[in-house]
mmCIF file of C-alpha atoms and ligand atoms in Angstrom:
data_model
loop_
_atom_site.group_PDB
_atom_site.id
_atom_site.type_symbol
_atom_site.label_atom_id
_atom_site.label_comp_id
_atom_site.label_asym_id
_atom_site.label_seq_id
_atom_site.Cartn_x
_atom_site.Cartn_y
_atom_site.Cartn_z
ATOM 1 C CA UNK A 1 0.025 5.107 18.337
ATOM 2 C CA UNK A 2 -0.961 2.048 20.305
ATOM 3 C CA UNK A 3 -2.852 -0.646 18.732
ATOM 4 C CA UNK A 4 -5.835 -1.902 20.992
ATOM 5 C CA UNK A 5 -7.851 -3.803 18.269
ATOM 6 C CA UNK A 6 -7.562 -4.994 14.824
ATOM 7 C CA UNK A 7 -10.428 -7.293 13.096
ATOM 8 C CA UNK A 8 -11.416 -7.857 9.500
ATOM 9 C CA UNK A 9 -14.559 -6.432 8.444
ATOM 10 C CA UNK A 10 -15.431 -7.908 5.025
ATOM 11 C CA UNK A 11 -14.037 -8.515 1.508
ATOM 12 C CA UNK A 12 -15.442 -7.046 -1.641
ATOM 13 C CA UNK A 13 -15.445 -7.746 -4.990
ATOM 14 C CA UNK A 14 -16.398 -3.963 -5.924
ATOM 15 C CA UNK A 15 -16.674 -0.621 -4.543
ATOM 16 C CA UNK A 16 -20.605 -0.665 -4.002
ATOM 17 C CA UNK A 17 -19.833 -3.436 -1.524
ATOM 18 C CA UNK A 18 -17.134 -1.855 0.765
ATOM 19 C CA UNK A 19 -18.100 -0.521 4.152
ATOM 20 C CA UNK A 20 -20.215 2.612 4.441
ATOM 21 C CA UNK A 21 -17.497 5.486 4.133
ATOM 22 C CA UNK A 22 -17.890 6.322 7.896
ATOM 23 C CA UNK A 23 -14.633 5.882 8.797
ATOM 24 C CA UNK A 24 -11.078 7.403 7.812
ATOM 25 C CA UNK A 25 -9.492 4.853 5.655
ATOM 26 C CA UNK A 26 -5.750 3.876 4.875
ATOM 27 C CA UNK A 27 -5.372 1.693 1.557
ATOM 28 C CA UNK A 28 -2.083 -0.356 0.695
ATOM 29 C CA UNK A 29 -1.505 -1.347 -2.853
ATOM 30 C CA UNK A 30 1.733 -2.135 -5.006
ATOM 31 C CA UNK A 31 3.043 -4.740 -7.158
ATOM 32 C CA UNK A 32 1.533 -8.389 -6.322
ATOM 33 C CA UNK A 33 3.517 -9.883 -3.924
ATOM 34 C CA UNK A 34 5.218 -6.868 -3.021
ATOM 35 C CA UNK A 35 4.719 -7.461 0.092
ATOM 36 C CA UNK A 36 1.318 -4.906 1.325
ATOM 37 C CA UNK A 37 -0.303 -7.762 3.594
ATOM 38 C CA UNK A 38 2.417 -8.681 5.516
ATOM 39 C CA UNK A 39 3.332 -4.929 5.995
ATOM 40 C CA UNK A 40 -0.522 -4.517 7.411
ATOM 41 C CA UNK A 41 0.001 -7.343 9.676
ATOM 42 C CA UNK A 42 3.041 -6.054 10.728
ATOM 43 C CA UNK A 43 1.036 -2.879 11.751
ATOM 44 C CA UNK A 44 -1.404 -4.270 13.850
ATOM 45 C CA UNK A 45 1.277 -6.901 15.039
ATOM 46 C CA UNK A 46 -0.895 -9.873 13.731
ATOM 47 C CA UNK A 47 0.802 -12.463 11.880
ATOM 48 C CA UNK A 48 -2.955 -13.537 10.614
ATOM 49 C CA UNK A 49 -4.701 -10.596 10.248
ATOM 50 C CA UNK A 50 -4.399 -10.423 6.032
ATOM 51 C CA UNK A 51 -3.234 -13.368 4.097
ATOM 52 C CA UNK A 52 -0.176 -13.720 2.917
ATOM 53 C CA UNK A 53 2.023 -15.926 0.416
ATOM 54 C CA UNK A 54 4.826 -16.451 -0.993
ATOM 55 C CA UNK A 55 3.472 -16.575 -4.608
ATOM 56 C CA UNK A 56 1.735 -13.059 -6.334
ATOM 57 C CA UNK A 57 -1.896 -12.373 -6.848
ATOM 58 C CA UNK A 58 -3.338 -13.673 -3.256
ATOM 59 C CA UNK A 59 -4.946 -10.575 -2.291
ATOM 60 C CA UNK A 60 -7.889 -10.600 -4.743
ATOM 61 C CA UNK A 61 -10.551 -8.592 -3.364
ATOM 62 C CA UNK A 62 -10.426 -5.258 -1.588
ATOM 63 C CA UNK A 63 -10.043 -5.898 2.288
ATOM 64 C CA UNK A 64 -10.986 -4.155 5.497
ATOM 65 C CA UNK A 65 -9.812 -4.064 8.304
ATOM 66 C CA UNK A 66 -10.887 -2.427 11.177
ATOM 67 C CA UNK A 67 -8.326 -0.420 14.026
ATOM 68 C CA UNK A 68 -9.323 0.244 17.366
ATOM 69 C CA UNK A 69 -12.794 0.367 16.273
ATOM 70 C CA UNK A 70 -12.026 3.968 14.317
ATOM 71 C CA UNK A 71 -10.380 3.814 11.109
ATOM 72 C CA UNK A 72 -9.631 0.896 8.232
ATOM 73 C CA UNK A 73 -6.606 -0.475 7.014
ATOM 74 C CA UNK A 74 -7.594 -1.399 3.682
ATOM 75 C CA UNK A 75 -5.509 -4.816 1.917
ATOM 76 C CA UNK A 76 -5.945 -4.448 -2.215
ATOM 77 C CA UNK A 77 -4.870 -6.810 -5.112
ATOM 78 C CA UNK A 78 -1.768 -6.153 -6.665
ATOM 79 C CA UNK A 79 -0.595 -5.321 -10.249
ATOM 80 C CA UNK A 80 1.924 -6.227 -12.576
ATOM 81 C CA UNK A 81 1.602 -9.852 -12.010
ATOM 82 C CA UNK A 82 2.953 -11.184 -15.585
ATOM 83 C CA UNK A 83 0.787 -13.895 -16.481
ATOM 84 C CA UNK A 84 -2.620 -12.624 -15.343
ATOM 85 C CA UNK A 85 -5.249 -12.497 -18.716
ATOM 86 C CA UNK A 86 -6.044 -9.168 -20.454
ATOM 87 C CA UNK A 87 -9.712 -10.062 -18.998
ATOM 88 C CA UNK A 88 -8.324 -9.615 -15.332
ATOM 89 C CA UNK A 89 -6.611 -7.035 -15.559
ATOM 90 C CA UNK A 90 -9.285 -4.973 -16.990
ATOM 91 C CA UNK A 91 -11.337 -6.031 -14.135
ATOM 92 C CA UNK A 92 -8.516 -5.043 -11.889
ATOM 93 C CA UNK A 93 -8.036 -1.413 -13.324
ATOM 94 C CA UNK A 94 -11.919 -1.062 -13.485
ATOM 95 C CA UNK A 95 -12.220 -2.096 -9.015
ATOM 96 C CA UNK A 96 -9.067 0.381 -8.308
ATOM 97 C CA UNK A 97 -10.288 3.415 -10.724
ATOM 98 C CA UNK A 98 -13.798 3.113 -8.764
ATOM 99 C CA UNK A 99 -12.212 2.633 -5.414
ATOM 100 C CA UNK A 100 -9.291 5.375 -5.556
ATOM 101 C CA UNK A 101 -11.348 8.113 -7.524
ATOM 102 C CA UNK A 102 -14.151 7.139 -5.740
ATOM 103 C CA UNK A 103 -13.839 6.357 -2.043
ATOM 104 C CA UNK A 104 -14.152 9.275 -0.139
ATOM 105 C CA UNK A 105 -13.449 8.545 3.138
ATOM 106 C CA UNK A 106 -9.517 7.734 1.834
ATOM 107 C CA UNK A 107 -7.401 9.516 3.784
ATOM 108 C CA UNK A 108 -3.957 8.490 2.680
ATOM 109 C CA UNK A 109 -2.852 5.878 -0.386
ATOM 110 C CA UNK A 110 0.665 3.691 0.597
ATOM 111 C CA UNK A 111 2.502 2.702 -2.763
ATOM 112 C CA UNK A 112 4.885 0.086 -1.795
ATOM 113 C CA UNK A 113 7.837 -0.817 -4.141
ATOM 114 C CA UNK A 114 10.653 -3.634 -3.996
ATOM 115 C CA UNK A 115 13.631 -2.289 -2.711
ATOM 116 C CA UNK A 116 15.169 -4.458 -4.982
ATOM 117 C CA UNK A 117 13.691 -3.453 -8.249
ATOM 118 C CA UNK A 118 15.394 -1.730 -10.987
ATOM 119 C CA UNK A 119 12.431 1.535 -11.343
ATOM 120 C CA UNK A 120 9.376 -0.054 -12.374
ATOM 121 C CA UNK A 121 7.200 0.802 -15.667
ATOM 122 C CA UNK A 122 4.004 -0.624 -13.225
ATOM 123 C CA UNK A 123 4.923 1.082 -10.534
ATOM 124 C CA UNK A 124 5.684 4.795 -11.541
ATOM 125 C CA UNK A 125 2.622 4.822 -13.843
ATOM 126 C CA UNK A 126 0.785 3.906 -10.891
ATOM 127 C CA UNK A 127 1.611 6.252 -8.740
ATOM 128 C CA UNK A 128 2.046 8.782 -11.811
ATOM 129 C CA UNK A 129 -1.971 8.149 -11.831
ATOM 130 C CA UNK A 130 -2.304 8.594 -8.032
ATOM 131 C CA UNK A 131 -0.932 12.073 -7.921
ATOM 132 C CA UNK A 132 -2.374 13.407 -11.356
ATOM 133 C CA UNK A 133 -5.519 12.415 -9.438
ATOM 134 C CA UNK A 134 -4.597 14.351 -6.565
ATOM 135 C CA UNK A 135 -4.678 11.783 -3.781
ATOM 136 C CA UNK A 136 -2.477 11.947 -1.307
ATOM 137 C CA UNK A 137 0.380 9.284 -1.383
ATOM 138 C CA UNK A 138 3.254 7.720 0.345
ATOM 139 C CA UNK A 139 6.231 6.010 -0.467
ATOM 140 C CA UNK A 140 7.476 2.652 0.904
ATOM 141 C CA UNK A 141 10.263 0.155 -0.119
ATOM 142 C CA UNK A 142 9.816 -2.630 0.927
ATOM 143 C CA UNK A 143 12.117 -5.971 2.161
ATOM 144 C CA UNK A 144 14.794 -3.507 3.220
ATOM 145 C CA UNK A 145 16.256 -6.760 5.102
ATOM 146 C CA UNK A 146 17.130 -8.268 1.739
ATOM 147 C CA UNK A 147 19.657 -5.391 0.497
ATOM 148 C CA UNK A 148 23.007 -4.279 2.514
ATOM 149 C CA UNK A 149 22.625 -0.568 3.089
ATOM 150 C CA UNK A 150 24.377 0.826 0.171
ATOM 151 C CA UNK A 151 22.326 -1.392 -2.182
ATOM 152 C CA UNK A 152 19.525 0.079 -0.618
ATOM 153 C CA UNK A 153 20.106 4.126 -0.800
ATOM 154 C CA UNK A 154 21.193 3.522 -4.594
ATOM 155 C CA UNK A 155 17.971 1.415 -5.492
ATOM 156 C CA UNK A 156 16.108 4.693 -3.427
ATOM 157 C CA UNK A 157 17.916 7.297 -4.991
ATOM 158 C CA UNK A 158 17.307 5.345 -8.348
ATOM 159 C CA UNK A 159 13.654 5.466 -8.243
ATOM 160 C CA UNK A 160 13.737 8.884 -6.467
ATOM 161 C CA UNK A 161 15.668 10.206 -9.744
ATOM 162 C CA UNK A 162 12.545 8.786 -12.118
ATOM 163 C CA UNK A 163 9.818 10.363 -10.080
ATOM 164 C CA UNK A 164 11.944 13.541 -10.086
ATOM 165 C CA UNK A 165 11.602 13.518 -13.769
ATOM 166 C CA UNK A 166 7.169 14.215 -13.248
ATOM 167 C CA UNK A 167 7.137 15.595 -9.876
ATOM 168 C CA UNK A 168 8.556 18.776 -8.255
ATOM 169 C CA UNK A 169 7.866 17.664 -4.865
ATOM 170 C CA UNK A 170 8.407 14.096 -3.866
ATOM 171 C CA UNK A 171 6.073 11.917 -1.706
ATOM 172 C CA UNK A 172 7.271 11.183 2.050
ATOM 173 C CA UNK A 173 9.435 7.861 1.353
ATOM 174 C CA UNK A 174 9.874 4.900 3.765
ATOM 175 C CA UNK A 175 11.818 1.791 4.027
ATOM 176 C CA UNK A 176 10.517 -1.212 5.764
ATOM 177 C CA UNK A 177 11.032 -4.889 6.795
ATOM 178 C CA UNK A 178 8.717 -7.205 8.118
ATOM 179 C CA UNK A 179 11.829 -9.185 9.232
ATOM 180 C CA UNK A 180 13.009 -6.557 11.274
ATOM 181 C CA UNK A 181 9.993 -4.287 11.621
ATOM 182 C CA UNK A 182 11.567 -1.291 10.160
ATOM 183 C CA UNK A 183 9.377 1.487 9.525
ATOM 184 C CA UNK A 184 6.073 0.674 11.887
ATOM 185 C CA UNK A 185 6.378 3.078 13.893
ATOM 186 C CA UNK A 186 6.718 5.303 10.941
ATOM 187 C CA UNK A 187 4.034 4.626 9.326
ATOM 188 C CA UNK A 188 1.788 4.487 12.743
ATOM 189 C CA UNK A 189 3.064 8.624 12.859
ATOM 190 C CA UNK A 190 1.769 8.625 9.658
ATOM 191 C CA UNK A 191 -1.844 7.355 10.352
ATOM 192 C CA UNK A 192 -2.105 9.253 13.841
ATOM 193 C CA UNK A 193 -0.980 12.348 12.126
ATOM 194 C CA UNK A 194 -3.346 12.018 9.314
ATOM 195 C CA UNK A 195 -6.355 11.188 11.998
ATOM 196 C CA UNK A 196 -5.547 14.379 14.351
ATOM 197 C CA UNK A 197 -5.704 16.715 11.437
ATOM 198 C CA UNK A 198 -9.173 15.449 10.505
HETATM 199 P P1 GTP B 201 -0.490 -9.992 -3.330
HETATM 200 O O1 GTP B 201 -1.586 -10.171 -2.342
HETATM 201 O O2 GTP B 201 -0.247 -11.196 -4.144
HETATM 202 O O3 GTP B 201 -0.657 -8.760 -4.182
HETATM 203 O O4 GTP B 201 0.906 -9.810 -2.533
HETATM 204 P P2 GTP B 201 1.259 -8.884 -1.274
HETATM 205 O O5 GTP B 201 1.812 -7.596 -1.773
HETATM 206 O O6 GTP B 201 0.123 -8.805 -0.320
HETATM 207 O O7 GTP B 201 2.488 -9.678 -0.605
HETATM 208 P P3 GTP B 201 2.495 -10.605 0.707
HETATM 209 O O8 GTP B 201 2.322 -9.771 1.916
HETATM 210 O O9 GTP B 201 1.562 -11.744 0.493
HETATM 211 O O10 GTP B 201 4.011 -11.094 0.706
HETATM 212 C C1 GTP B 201 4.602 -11.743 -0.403
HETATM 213 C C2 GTP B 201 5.845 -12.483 0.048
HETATM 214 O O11 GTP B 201 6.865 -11.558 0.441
HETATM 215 C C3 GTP B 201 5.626 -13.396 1.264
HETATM 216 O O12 GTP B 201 6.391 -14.571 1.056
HETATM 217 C C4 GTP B 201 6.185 -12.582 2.423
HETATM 218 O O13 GTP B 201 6.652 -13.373 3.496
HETATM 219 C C5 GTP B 201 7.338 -11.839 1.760
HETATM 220 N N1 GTP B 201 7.638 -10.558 2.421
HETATM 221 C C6 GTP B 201 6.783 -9.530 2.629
HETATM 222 N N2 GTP B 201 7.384 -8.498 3.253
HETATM 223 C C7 GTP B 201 8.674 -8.874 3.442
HETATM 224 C C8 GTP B 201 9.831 -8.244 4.034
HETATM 225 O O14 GTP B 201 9.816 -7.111 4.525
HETATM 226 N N3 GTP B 201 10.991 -8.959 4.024
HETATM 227 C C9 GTP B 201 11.089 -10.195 3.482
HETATM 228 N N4 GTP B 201 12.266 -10.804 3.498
HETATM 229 N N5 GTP B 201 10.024 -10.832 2.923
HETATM 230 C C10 GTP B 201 8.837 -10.183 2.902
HETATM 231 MG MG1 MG B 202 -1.790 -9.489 -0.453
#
């Protein structure tokens, strides 16, 4: 899928203040600074599009972007930051629970992961929650281009092992790099595919 436009549309604090629901919608979330908007930037090859940094919790708000003037990329905070308050995190878990259960126009949810994480209580929990609540999720480890490749198929096979544990049927899983731009075009297939079934 080409990419002809890419613009941000607004940050919100809460779901009553996204974007009307008019368009389908593609939401990246994972732990903070796991690295969901460089991977969006990556996809609409725009270094500047969502900001990044190299410390966690930058992404507060929930972010959209819009894609050739047709369907959002949407940016969200991320969790299992350590030393965030109890206060926070409430607030957090309050915004997503509205957003995911809520948001109807969400077409498909991206859970990204460190490749280089031992299996993560944060992260299967997460995505435990996700798929008891039916949406429709996919996989992605990311900063592939900091593991050789046996590293990386044990840290996949790892975490592929714990989900086995819940699921029958695992999620579609890819690995990415924004260094060496591993898995765009993967994930593009994704979006288009998801869009022509509409
Ligand atoms: P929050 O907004 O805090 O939740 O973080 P985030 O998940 O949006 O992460 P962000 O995109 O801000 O990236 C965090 C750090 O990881 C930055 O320093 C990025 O440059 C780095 N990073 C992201 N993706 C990759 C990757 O594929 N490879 C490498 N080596 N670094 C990456
Ligand atoms: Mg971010």
């Amino acid at each position: 899928m080409k990419i002809l436009s890419a613009t941000f549309v607004k940050s919100s604090s809460k779901l009553s203040q996204c974007p009307p629901p008019d368009k389908p919608e593609f939401a990246f979330i994972g732990r903070s600074n796991v690295g969901k908007s460089s991977l969006i930037n990556l996809l609409v090859g725009n270094r500047n599009l969502a900001k990044i940094s190299s410390k966690p919790g930058k992404t507060q708000t929930i972010n959209h972007f819009e894609v050739n003037g047709k369907w959002y990329l949407v940016d969200l905070p991320g969790y299992g930051f350590a030393t965030v308050s109890q206060a926070t995190r409430a607030d957090w878990s309050k915004m997503m629970e509205n957003y995911f259960l809520k948001r109807e126009n969400l077409y498909c949810v991206f859970v990204l992961v460190d490749c280089r994480l031992e299996p993560q209580a944060s992260d299967l929990d997460f995505i435990n929650w996700l798929g008891n609540n039916n949406m429709p999720i996919t996989l992605i480890f990311t900063k592939t281009d900091k593991l050789k490749n046996n590293q990386l198929a044990q840290s996949v096979s790892r975490f592929k092992k714990k989900l086995k544990e819940v699921w029958d049927e695992l999620p579609i899983i890819i690995q990415s790099s924004t260094k060496t731009k591993k898995g765009k075009i993967e994930i593009l297939e994704i979006i288009d595919e998801a869009l022509r079934n509409k």
